[in-house]
Amino acid sequence: MQRIGVFVCWCGSNIAGTVDVKAVSEALSHEPGVVYSINYQYMCSEAGQNLVKDAIRDYNLTGVVICSCSPRMHENTFRKAAASAGLNPYMVEIANIREQCSWIHKDMPTATEKAIILGRAAIAKVHLNAPLMAGESPVIKRALVIGGGIAGIQTALDIADAGFEVDIVEKEPTIGGKMTQLDKTFPTLDCAACILTPKMVDCAQHEKINIFSFSEVEKVKGFVGNFHVTIKKKARFVDETKCTGCGECTAKCPVKGVPNEFNLGMDNRRAIYIPFAQAVPKVATIDPNYCNMLKNGKCGLCAKVCGAGAIDYKQQDQFVEREYGAIVVATGFNPIKLDQFDEFGYSQSKDVITSLEFERLTNAAGPTSGTLLRPSDGKHPHTIVFVQCVGSRDTSGCGKTYCSRICCMYTAKHAMLTREKYPDTDVYVFYIDVRSPGKNYDEFYRRAVEQYGVHYIKGMVGKVAPRADGKLMVQASDLIAGEQLHIEADLVVLATAIEPDKTARPLATMLTASMDTNDFFTEAHAKLRPVESPTAGIFLSGACQGPKDIPDTVSQAGAAAAKVIGLLAKDKLTTNPCVAESNELMCNGCSSCEKVCPYGAITYLDKEFRMPDRTTMVRRVASVNPAVCQGCGACTVACPSGAMDLKGFSNSQIMAEVDAICQMK
Amino acid sequence: MSDRLKEQVLRTSGVNVLKCMRCGKCSATCPSYDEMEYHPHQFVYMVEKGEIEKLMASPSIYKCLSCFACIERCPRDVEPAKLVEAIRLMVIRQQGQNHLKPGQIPEMLDEELPQQAIVTAFRKYAK
Ligand SMILES: Cc1cc2nc3c(=O)[nH]c(=O)nc-3n(C[C@H](O)[C@H](O)[C@H](O)COP(=O)(O)OP(=O)(O)OC[C@H]3O[C@@H](n4cnc5c(N)ncnc54)[C@H](O)[C@@H]3O)c2cc1C
Ligand code: SF4
Ligand code: SF4
Ligand code: SF4
Ligand code: SF4
């Protein structure tokens, strides 16, 4: 029989205002096994914790029940207090009589009755508790960052500066992400390249950072502190260690008509290319879909001109195995495809462009060397219409239900910069709402209206129709004037919704990290743990977690790095002992549990069993890796034989709680 | 009265006016915009406010072409044209109302008018 102490907390008036705490401690003192029962104003205070410690010693308690707030709040506090008094921390149970009782009830008698019942259930559970020991697992002191945009770069630099090794895996030939394609950046209008390229170079030169460019994560095994990752280095047909980035090959390659993805197809590159001048690493890559040598063995020019002898037409994909203690996902975003939005004429006219294309058209390194020219005829546009919310805030199924969060601000930037450089241009912005809640953001947007004379019109564009003479007929609502407008525009810019990178979903599956219905990675807690995934050891940085501008991305990147550093600074991790365990005698090896385990914690062993007649029999049984298991309990429900049980939350403990609640007194 | 009418419009149309985010894309699309006193987005808001009688009395309900452009374009799946149709139906279904008399037909006829149009017009506008 356990010797149980019950401690009822008032939580000031939070609990005592609705629950008669004296009646609760009185009633629970008569429960079987209870040898001590009191109530106190703040159990979590130092004095309150001392009450628990003293009672454990004075009354030789073997179990403790605290009737207080949610275990999320203070379970750890009381476990520590119990441990310091010599009691196994897992002999402490919390009855949540605040969130689940006092806060949601008004009537004192019924709330008091419920508090007593909840206390009784916790007592019933403690009777079946057994001491549990937390295990330990070592931590590999290296981090993996997947995605080398500004998010991944900042996270990697911060981790490396703390002295830990970091690998960046970037699927493109260079790191830098979307920010490399931007021109100037709100809210301060500094040039994107000027603030980004130094960071890219820092990554390349940092002795603790190792960049795997043109690479992808192929396989992930293991668990927090101990991830085993296979990285695929895609063949780029150029030896990275030899290439000096001189660009001799890219000048000589005869295949000139390859759409240049860096400029979103608005100009061409060669079959061998370096994405842009400041690429990191500055190494050429051959595009096998276009290279004559790789397609039909006829050419080899680049190998001839390359002074470093770096060209290697026989290069194959390489697979590298690495181990990590922590993984940061920083896979970013992309603008959505506009197939569902024919009304804006994107596919019908070259002069209807996305905002990202607009960035390239105004960027000095872009296809027009920074002069804003119409893609169709290379003329200066005199009337430009910007359309916000294209594909965002859309519940019709064509677009995305969320607000893409960055487009109001970059549209204000585009409109403002256009008016500054080309004051003879008429600029219209059609908006549903202007969302500018960041620091100095509303001021920025107002400048576009007040100083730069951008026409902001509340209403949406319904139709963009290209006319034979090259003009774009824009039909739109002006809701405040109560008019339908018809504007002859030269250029239409669509503030296109953004979505997570398409590779994020398969990556999430590999990492067993959860995602929302939009394929953004979900955080462990929306408010209190925003940079951690619910899967231990996986962290989130940048737009892969939700739409974000650069200031927010960089803040989050630093926060993720801090969490990683906190983890890598430890030599060993204590593991949660409340994990699943299979009863080998009952397990029939059916694989049901493995299929439901979201963490991949379950494997099967062929095990020898001694039979009653002294023969041996080999049976396949489930085995749980306690370091990987997160104690979610999915397997215990799936097991048809009742062989899986969760330590600390066993089926019998839960049934005892249910019985205690159902028992009428 | 207006509550009952609103209820009836919502029921016949099956439209949830609360989904509207006031972007005006329906009215930006509508080919009959200039002919209308109240525009598609105003139908949505006026139904929400219960101003059904105003809409019933407005010629706008006959200006709608039922082209469904507004339905096609609305990013929130609101279907304004269904409200127009529902209000039109309510007007037609009123007791004793007659918008088209057989005597008016001859002067309206021209060579290209299909027979079908006359039948439809009677169905829609006459008791
Ligand atoms: C038109 C436009 C204008 C903008 N203007 C501004 C502005 O003025 N100011 C501002 O603050 N913000 C602006 N932004 C927002 C800014 O671009 C983002 O905040 C920022 O790029 C987010 O960085 P990120 O690293 O999270 O994502 P990204 O920049 O998308 O980087 C993600 C990186 O991960 C890589 N990757 C993806 N999947 C994988 C994978 N599976 N494996 C390996 N690598 C992978 C990608 O190749 C990419 O390099 C603008 C955005 C747009 C579209
Ligand atoms: S071998 Fe291929 S990449 Fe090299 S120059 Fe010839 S076509 Fe270009
Ligand atoms: S940020 Fe502005 S333009 Fe972009 S979806 Fe949100 S409201 Fe629309
Ligand atoms: S269905 Fe009627 S209201 Fe809607 S766009 Fe067509 S004409 Fe306008
Ligand atoms: S298009 Fe839809 S959401 Fe926009 S104003 Fe019209 S009904 Fe409302």
PDB file of N, CA and C and ligand atoms in Angstrom, chain A residues 387-390 392-393 402-411 432-435 495 497, ligand 3:
ATOM      1  N   VAL A 387      -1.396  44.454 -58.405  1.00  0.00           N
ATOM      2  CA  VAL A 387      -2.561  43.789 -57.824  1.00  0.00           C
ATOM      3  C   VAL A 387      -2.096  43.001 -56.597  1.00  0.00           C
ATOM      4  N   GLN A 388      -2.658  43.319 -55.446  1.00  0.00           N
ATOM      5  CA  GLN A 388      -2.283  42.605 -54.220  1.00  0.00           C
ATOM      6  C   GLN A 388      -3.157  41.369 -54.023  1.00  0.00           C
ATOM      7  N   CYS A 389      -2.750  40.525 -53.112  1.00  0.00           N
ATOM      8  CA  CYS A 389      -3.538  39.355 -52.702  1.00  0.00           C
ATOM      9  C   CYS A 389      -3.854  38.409 -53.863  1.00  0.00           C
ATOM     10  N   VAL A 390      -2.984  38.296 -54.849  1.00  0.00           N
ATOM     11  CA  VAL A 390      -3.266  37.371 -55.948  1.00  0.00           C
ATOM     12  C   VAL A 390      -3.020  35.932 -55.474  1.00  0.00           C
ATOM     13  N   SER A 392      -3.842  34.783 -52.599  1.00  0.00           N
ATOM     14  CA  SER A 392      -3.842  34.691 -51.139  1.00  0.00           C
ATOM     15  C   SER A 392      -5.259  34.921 -50.625  1.00  0.00           C
ATOM     16  N   ARG A 393      -5.518  34.532 -49.406  1.00  0.00           N
ATOM     17  CA  ARG A 393      -6.796  34.783 -48.735  1.00  0.00           C
ATOM     18  C   ARG A 393      -7.940  34.247 -49.593  1.00  0.00           C
ATOM     19  N   TYR A 402      -4.424  31.553 -46.639  1.00  0.00           N
ATOM     20  CA  TYR A 402      -3.760  32.467 -45.709  1.00  0.00           C
ATOM     21  C   TYR A 402      -3.328  33.767 -46.390  1.00  0.00           C
ATOM     22  N   CYS A 403      -2.971  34.723 -45.585  1.00  0.00           N
ATOM     23  CA  CYS A 403      -2.379  35.970 -46.054  1.00  0.00           C
ATOM     24  C   CYS A 403      -0.885  35.711 -46.209  1.00  0.00           C
ATOM     25  N   SER A 404      -0.315  36.081 -47.351  1.00  0.00           N
ATOM     26  CA  SER A 404       1.097  35.773 -47.598  1.00  0.00           C
ATOM     27  C   SER A 404       2.058  36.736 -46.887  1.00  0.00           C
ATOM     28  N   ARG A 405       1.522  37.724 -46.283  1.00  0.00           N
ATOM     29  CA  ARG A 405       2.199  38.545 -45.282  1.00  0.00           C
ATOM     30  C   ARG A 405       3.306  39.470 -45.768  1.00  0.00           C
ATOM     31  N   ILE A 406       3.936  39.156 -46.897  1.00  0.00           N
ATOM     32  CA  ILE A 406       5.042  40.009 -47.321  1.00  0.00           C
ATOM     33  C   ILE A 406       4.638  40.936 -48.464  1.00  0.00           C
ATOM     34  N   CYS A 407       3.525  40.622 -49.157  1.00  0.00           N
ATOM     35  CA  CYS A 407       3.246  41.274 -50.434  1.00  0.00           C
ATOM     36  C   CYS A 407       2.757  42.709 -50.287  1.00  0.00           C
ATOM     37  N   CYS A 408       2.001  43.024 -49.201  1.00  0.00           N
ATOM     38  CA  CYS A 408       1.596  44.425 -49.014  1.00  0.00           C
ATOM     39  C   CYS A 408       2.834  45.299 -48.959  1.00  0.00           C
ATOM     40  N   MET A 409       3.830  44.831 -48.206  1.00  0.00           N
ATOM     41  CA  MET A 409       5.010  45.663 -48.001  1.00  0.00           C
ATOM     42  C   MET A 409       5.888  45.722 -49.242  1.00  0.00           C
ATOM     43  N   TYR A 410       6.103  44.574 -49.916  1.00  0.00           N
ATOM     44  CA  TYR A 410       6.982  44.692 -51.091  1.00  0.00           C
ATOM     45  C   TYR A 410       6.290  45.431 -52.228  1.00  0.00           C
ATOM     46  N   THR A 411       4.928  45.368 -52.273  1.00  0.00           N
ATOM     47  CA  THR A 411       4.232  46.139 -53.303  1.00  0.00           C
ATOM     48  C   THR A 411       4.404  47.640 -53.045  1.00  0.00           C
ATOM     49  N   ILE A 432      -7.053  44.913 -51.000  1.00  0.00           N
ATOM     50  CA  ILE A 432      -8.256  44.567 -50.226  1.00  0.00           C
ATOM     51  C   ILE A 432      -8.100  45.168 -48.833  1.00  0.00           C
ATOM     52  N   ASP A 433      -6.924  44.969 -48.258  1.00  0.00           N
ATOM     53  CA  ASP A 433      -6.513  45.629 -47.029  1.00  0.00           C
ATOM     54  C   ASP A 433      -5.028  45.904 -47.212  1.00  0.00           C
ATOM     55  N   VAL A 434      -4.508  46.912 -46.540  1.00  0.00           N
ATOM     56  CA  VAL A 434      -3.057  47.069 -46.530  1.00  0.00           C
ATOM     57  C   VAL A 434      -2.583  46.626 -45.151  1.00  0.00           C
ATOM     58  N   ARG A 435      -1.780  45.587 -45.133  1.00  0.00           N
ATOM     59  CA  ARG A 435      -1.350  45.035 -43.846  1.00  0.00           C
ATOM     60  C   ARG A 435       0.097  45.425 -43.600  1.00  0.00           C
ATOM     61  N   ALA A 495       1.051  40.499 -57.117  1.00  0.00           N
ATOM     62  CA  ALA A 495       1.651  40.147 -55.820  1.00  0.00           C
ATOM     63  C   ALA A 495       1.203  38.730 -55.482  1.00  0.00           C
ATOM     64  N   ALA A 497       0.765  34.947 -54.259  1.00  0.00           N
ATOM     65  CA  ALA A 497       0.839  34.233 -52.971  1.00  0.00           C
ATOM     66  C   ALA A 497       2.087  33.357 -52.915  1.00  0.00           C
TER      67      ALA A 497
HETATM   68  S1  SF4 C   3       0.258  40.667 -47.271  1.00  0.00           S
HETATM   69 FE1  SF4 C   3      -1.216  42.058 -48.145  1.00  0.00          FE
HETATM   70  S2  SF4 C   3      -1.193  41.580 -50.334  1.00  0.00           S
HETATM   71 FE2  SF4 C   3      -0.241  39.855 -49.290  1.00  0.00          FE
HETATM   72  S3  SF4 C   3      -1.924  38.426 -48.982  1.00  0.00           S
HETATM   73 FE3  SF4 C   3      -1.736  39.654 -47.111  1.00  0.00          FE
HETATM   74  S4  SF4 C   3      -3.179  41.323 -47.385  1.00  0.00           S
HETATM   75 FE4  SF4 C   3      -2.847  40.397 -49.408  1.00  0.00          FE
END
